[in-house]
Short mmCIF file of N, CA and C in Angstrom, two decimals:
data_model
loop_
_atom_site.label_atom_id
_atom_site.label_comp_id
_atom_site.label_asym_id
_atom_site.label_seq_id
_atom_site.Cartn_x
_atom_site.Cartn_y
_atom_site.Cartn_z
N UNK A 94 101.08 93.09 137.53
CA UNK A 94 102.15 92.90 136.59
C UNK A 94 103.32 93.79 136.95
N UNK A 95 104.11 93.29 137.22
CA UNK A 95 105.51 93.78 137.09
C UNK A 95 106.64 93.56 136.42
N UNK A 96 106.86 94.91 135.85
CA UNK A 96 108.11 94.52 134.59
C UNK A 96 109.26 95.71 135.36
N UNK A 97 110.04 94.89 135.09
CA UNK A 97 111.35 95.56 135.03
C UNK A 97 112.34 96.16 133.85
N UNK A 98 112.57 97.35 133.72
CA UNK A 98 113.16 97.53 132.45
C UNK A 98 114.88 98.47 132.81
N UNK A 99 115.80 97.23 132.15
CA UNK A 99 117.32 98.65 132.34
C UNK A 99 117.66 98.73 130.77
N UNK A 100 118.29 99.86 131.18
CA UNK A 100 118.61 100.40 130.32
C UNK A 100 120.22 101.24 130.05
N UNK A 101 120.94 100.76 129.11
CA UNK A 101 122.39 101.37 129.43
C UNK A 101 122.18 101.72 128.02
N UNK A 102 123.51 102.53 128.00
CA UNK A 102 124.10 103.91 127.14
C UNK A 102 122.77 105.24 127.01
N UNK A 103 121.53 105.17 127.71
CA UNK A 103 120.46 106.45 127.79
C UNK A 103 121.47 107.70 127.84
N UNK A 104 122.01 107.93 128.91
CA UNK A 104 123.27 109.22 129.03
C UNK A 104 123.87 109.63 127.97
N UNK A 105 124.77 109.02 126.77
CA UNK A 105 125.25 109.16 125.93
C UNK A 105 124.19 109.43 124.50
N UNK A 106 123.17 108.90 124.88
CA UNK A 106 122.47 109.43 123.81
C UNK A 106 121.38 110.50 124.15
N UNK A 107 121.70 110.51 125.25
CA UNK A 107 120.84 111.90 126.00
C UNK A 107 121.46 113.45 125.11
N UNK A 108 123.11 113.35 125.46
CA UNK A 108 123.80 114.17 125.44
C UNK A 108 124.15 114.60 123.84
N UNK A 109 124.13 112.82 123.32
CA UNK A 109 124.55 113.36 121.51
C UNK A 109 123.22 114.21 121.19
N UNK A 110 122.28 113.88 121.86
CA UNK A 110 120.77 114.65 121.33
C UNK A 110 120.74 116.08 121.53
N UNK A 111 121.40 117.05 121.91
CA UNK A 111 121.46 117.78 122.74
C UNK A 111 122.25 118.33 121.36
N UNK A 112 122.88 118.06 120.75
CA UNK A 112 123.84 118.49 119.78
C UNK A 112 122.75 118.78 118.46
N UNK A 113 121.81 117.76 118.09
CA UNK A 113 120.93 117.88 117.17
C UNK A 113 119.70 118.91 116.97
N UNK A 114 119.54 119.18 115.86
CA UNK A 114 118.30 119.89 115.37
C UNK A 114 117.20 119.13 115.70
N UNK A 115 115.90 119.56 115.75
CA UNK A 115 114.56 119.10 116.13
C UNK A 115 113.60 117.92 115.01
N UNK A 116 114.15 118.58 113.60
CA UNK A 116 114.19 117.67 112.42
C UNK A 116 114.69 116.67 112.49
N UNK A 117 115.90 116.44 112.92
CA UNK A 117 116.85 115.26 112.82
C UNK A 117 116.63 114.18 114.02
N UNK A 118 116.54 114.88 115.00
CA UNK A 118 115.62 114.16 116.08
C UNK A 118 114.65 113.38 115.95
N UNK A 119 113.62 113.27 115.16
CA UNK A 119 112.66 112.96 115.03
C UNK A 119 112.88 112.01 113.59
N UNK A 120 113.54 112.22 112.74
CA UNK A 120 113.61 111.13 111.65
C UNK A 120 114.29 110.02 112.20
N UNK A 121 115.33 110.22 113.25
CA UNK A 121 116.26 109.03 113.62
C UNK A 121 115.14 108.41 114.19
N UNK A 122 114.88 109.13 115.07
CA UNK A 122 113.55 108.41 116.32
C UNK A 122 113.08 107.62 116.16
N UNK A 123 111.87 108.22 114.95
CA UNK A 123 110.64 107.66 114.14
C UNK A 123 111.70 106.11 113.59
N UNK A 124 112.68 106.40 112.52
CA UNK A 124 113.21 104.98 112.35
C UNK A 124 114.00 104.20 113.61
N UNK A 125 114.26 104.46 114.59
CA UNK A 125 114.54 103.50 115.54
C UNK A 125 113.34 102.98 116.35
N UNK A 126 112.36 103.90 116.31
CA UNK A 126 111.12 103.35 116.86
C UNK A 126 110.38 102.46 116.31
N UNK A 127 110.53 102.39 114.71
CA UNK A 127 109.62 101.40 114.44
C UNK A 127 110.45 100.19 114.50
N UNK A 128 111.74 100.26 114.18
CA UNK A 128 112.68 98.87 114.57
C UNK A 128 112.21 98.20 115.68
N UNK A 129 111.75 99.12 116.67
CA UNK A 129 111.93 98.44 118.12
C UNK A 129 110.68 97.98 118.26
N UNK A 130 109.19 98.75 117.40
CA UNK A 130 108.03 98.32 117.10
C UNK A 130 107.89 97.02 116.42
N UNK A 131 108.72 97.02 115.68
CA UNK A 131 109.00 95.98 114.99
C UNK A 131 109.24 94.41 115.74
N UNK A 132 110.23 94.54 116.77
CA UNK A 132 110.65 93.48 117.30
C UNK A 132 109.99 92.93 118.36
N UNK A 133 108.48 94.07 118.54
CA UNK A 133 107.74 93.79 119.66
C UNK A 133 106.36 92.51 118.73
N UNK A 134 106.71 93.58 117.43
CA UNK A 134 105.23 92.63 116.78
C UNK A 134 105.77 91.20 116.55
N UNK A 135 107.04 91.06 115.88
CA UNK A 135 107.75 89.72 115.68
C UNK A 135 107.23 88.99 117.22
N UNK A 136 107.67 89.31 118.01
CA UNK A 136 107.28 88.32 119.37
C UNK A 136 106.30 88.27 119.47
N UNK A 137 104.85 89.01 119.12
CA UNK A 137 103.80 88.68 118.95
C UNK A 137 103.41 87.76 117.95
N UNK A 138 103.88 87.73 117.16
CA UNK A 138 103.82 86.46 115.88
C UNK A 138 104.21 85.13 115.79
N UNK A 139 105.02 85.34 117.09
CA UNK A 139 105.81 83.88 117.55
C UNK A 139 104.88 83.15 118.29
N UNK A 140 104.19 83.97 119.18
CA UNK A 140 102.80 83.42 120.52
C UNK A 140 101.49 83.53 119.54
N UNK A 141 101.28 84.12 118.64
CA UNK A 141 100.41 84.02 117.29
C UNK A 141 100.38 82.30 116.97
N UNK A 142 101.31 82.34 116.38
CA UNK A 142 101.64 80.85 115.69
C UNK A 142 101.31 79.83 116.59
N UNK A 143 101.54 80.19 117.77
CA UNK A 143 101.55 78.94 118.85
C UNK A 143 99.80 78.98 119.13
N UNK A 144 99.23 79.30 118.95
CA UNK A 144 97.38 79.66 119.10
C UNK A 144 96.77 79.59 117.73
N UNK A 145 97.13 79.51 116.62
CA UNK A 145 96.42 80.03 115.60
C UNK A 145 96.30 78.67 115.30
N UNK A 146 94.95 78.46 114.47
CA UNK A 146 94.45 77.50 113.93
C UNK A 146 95.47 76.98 112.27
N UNK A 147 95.59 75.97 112.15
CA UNK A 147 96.73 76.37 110.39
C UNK A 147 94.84 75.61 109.63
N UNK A 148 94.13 74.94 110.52
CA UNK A 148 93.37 74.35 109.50
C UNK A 148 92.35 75.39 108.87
N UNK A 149 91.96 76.49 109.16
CA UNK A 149 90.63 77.31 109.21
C UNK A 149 92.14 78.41 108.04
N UNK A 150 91.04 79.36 107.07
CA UNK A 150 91.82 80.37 106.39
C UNK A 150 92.49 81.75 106.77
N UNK A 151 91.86 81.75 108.10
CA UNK A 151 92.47 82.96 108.70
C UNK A 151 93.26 82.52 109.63
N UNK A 152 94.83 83.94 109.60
CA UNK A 152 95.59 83.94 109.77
C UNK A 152 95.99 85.01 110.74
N UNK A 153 95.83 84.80 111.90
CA UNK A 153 96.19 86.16 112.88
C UNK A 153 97.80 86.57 112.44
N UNK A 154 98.64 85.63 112.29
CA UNK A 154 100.02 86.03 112.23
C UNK A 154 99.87 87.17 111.65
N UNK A 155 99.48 86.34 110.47
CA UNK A 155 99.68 88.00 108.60
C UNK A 155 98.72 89.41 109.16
N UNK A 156 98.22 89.22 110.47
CA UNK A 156 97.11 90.82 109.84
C UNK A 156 98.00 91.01 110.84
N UNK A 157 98.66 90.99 112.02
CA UNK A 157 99.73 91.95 113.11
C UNK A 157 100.61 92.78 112.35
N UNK A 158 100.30 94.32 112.51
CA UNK A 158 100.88 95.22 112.12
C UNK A 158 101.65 96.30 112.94
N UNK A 159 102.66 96.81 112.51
CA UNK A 159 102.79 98.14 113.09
C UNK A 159 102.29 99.20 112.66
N UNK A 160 101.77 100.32 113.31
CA UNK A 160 101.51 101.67 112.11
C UNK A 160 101.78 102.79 113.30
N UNK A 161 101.77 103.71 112.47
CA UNK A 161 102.56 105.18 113.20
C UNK A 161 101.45 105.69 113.92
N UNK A 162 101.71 106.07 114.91
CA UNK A 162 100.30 106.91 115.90
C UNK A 162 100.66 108.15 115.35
N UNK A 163 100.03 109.11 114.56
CA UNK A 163 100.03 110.36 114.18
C UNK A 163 99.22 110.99 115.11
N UNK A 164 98.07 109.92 115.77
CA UNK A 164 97.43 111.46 116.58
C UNK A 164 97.87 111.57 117.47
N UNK A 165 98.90 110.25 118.34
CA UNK A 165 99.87 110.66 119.77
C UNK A 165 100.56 111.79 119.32
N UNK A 166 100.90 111.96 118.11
CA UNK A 166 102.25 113.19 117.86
C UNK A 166 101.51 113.98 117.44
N UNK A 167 101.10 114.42 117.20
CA UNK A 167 100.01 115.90 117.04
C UNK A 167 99.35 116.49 117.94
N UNK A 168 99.47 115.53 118.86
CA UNK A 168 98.08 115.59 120.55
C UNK A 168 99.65 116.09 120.96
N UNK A 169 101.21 115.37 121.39
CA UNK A 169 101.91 115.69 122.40
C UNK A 169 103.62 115.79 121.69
N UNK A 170 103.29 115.39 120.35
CA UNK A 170 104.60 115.34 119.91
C UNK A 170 105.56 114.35 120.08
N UNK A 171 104.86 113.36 121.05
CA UNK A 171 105.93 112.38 120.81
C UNK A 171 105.69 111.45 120.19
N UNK A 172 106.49 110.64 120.06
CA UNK A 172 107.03 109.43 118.47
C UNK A 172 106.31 108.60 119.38
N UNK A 173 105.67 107.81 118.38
CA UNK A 173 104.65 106.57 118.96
C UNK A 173 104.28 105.85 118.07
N UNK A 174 104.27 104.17 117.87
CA UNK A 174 104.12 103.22 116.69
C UNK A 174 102.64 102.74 118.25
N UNK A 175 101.70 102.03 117.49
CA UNK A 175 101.03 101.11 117.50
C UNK A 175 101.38 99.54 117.03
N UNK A 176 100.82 98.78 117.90
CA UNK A 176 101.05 96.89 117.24
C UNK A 176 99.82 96.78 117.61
N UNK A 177 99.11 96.42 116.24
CA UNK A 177 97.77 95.61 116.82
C UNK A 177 97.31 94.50 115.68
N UNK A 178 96.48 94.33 115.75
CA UNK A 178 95.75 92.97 114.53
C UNK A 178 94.69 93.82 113.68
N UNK A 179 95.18 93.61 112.51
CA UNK A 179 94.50 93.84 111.21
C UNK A 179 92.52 94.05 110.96
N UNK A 180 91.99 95.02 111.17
CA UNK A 180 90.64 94.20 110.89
C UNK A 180 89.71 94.45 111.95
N UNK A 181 89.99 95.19 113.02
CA UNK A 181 89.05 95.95 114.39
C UNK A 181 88.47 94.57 115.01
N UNK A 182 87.07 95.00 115.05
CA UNK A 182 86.50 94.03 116.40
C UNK A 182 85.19 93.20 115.94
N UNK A 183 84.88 93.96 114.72
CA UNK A 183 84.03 93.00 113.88
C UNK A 183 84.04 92.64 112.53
N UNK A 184 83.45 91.73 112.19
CA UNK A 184 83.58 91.15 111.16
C UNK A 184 82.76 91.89 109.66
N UNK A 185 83.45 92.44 108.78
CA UNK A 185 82.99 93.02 107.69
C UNK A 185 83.35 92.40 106.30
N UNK A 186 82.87 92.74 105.56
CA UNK A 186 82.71 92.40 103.62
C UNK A 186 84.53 93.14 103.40
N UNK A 187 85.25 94.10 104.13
CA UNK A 187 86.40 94.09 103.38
C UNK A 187 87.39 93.18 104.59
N UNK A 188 87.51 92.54 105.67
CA UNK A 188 88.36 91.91 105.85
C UNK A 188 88.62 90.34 105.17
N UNK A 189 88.13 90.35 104.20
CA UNK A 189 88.38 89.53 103.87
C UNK A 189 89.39 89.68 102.97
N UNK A 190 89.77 90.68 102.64
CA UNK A 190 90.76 91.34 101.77
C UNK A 190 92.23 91.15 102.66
N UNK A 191 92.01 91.16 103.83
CA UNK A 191 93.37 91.34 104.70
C UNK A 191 94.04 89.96 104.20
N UNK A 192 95.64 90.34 104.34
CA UNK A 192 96.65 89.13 104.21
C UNK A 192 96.12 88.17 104.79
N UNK A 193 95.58 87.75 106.67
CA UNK A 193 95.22 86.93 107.09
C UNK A 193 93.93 86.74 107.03
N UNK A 194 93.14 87.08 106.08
CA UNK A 194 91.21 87.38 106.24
C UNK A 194 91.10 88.29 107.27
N UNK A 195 89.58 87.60 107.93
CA UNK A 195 88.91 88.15 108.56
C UNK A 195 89.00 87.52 110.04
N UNK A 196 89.92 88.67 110.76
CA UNK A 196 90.55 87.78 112.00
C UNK A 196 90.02 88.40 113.35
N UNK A 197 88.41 88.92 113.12
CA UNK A 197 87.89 89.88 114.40
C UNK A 197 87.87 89.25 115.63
N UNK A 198 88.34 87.87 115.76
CA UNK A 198 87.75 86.90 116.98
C UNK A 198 89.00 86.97 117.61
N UNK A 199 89.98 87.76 117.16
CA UNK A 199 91.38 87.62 118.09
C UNK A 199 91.17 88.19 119.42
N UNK A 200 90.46 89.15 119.35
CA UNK A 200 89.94 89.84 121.06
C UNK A 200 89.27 88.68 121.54
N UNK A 201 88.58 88.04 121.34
CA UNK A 201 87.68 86.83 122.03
C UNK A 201 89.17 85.85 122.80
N UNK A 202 90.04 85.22 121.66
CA UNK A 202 90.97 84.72 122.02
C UNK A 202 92.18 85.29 123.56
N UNK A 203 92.49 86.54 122.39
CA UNK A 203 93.18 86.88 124.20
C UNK A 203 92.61 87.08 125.32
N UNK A 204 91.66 87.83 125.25
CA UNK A 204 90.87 88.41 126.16
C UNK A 204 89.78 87.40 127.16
N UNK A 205 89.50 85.97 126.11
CA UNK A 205 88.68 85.09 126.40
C UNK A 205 86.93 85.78 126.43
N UNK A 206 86.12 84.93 126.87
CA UNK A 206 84.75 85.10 127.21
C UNK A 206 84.31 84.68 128.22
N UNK A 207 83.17 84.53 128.34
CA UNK A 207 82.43 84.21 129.62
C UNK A 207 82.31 82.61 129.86
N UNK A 208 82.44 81.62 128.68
CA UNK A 208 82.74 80.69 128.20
C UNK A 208 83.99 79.63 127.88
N UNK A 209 84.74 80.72 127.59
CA UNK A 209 86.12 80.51 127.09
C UNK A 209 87.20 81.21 127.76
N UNK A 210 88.20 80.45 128.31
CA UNK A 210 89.18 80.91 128.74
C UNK A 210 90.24 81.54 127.76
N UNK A 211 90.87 82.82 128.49
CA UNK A 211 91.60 83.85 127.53
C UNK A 211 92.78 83.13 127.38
N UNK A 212 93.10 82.90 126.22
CA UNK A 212 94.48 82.58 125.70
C UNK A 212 95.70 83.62 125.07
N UNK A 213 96.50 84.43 125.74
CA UNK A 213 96.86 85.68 125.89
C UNK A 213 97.84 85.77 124.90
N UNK A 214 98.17 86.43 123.79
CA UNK A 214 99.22 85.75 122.77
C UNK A 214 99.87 87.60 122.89
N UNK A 215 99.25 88.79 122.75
CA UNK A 215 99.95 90.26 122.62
C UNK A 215 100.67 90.47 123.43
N UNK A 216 99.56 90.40 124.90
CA UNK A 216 100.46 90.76 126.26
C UNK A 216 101.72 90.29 126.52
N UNK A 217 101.28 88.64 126.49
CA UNK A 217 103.08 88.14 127.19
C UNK A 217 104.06 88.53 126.03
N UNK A 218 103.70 88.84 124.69
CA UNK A 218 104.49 89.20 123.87
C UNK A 218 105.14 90.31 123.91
N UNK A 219 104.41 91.13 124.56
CA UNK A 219 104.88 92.83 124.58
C UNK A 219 105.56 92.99 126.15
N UNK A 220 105.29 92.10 127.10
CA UNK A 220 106.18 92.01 128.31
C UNK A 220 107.38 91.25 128.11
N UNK A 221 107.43 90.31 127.32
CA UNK A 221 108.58 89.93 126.91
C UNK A 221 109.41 90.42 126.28
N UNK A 222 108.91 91.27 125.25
CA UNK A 222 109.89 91.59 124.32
C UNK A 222 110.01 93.64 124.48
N UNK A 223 109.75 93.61 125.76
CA UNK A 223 109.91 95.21 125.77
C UNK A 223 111.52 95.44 126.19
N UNK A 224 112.49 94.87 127.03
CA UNK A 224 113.57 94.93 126.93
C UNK A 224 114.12 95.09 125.57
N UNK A 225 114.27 93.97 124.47
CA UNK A 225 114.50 93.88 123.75
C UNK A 225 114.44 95.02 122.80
N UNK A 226 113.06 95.62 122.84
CA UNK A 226 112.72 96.63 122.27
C UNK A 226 113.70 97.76 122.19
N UNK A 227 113.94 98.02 123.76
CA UNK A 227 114.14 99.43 124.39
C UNK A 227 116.06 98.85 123.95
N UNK A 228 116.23 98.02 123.77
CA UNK A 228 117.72 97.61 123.60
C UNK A 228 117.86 98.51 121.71
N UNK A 229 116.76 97.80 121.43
CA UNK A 229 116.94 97.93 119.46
C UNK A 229 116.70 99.54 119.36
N UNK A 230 115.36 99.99 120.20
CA UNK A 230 115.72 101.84 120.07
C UNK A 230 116.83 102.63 119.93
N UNK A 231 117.60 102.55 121.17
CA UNK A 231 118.78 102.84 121.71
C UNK A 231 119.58 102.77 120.87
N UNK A 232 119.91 101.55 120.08
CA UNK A 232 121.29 101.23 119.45
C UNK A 232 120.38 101.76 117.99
N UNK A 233 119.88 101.78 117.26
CA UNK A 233 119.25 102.44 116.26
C UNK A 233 119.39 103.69 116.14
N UNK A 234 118.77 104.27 117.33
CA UNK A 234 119.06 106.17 117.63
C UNK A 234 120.84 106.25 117.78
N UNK A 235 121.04 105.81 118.44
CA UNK A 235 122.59 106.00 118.35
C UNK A 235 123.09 106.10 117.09
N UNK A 236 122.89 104.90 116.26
CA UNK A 236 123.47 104.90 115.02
C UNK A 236 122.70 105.53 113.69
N UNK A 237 121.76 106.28 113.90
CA UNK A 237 121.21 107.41 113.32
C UNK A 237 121.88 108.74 113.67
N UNK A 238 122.07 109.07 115.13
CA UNK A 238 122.50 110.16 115.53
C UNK A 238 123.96 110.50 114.97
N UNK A 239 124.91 109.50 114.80
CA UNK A 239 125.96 109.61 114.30
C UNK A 239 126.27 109.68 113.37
N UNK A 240 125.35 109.02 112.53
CA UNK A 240 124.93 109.24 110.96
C UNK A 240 124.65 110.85 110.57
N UNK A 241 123.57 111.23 111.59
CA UNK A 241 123.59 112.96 111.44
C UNK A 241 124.51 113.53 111.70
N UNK A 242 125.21 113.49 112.54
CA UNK A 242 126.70 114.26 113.10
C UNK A 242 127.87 114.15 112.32
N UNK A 243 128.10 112.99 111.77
CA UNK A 243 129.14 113.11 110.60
C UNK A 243 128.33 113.18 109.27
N UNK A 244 127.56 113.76 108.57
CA UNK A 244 126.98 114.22 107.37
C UNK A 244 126.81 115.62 108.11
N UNK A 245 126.47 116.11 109.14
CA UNK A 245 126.79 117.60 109.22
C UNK A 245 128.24 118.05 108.92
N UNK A 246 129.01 117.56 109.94
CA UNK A 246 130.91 117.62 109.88
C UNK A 246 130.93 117.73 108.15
N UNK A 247 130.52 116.74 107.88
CA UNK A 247 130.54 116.94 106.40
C UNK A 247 130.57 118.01 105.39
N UNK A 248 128.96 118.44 105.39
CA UNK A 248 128.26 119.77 105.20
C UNK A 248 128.99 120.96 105.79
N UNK A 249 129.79 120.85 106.70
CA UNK A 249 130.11 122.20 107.74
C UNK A 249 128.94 123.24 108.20
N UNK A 250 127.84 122.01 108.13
CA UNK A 250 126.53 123.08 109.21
C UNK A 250 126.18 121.78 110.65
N UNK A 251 125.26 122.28 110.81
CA UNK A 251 124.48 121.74 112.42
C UNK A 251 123.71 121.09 111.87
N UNK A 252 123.79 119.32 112.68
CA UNK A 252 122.67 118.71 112.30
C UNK A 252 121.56 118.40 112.54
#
């Protein structure tokens, strides 16, 4: 697999960062990261739909989530979202509670079996839509960072 990823205005927001407190850093982040988490799971929901059964009650779309990796940032400090499907790898008495039920057979699906050929709906989603991603970070942090810089100007302290 080969992906290619560019990236413009990194420099300029290298440099506004450089101006910021360690606090402020990290709230913009965290909310531009999940935006961009965000737009990775949407494209997973799009290749979802195109595989998912509508006749049977479970719903892979509804259990794809984002959630915050707290132990990447405690292990190294950096900002890290997870995208995965609702509900682990087997089937239990509370997924049935999930928005989409009980959707443990989604690993069987992408991944396929020994039987069944893998029908890949995360991957091409997350190679597709990682540009995109790294586009929505960028312009998010930017417009957080500036948000901090003029509410400091404001304040007359450092933001």
């Amino acid at each position: 697999m080969d992906i290619q990823i560019e990236t413009h205005g990194l420099e300029q927001l290298t440099a506004r960062l450089q101006t910021l407190r360690h606090e402020t850093r990290y709230k913009g982040g965290r909310t531009a990261g999940r935006k961009a988490a965000n737009v990775m799971a949407d494209a997973a929901s799009l290749k979802a739909a195109q595989i998912d059964d509508p006749k049977t009650a479970e719903n892979i779309i509804k259990n794809i989530v984002v959630r915050w990796n707290g132990k990447q940032f405690k292990k190294t400090g950096d900002l890290s979202f997870r995208i995965g499907i609702r509900g682990g790898a087997r089937t239990k008495k509370e997924n049935d509670m999930n928005p989409g039920k009980d959707t443990w057979y989604w690993r069987l699906v992408e991944f396929g079996t020994i039987k069944t050929r893998a029908k890949p709906f995360m991957r091409p989603a997350m190679q597709e839509s990682t540009q995109e991603a790294i586009d929505t970070f960028i312009s998010e942090y930017q417009k957080a960072i500036d948000r901090a810089i003029k509410r400091a100007q404001k304040n007359g302290g450092t933001a």
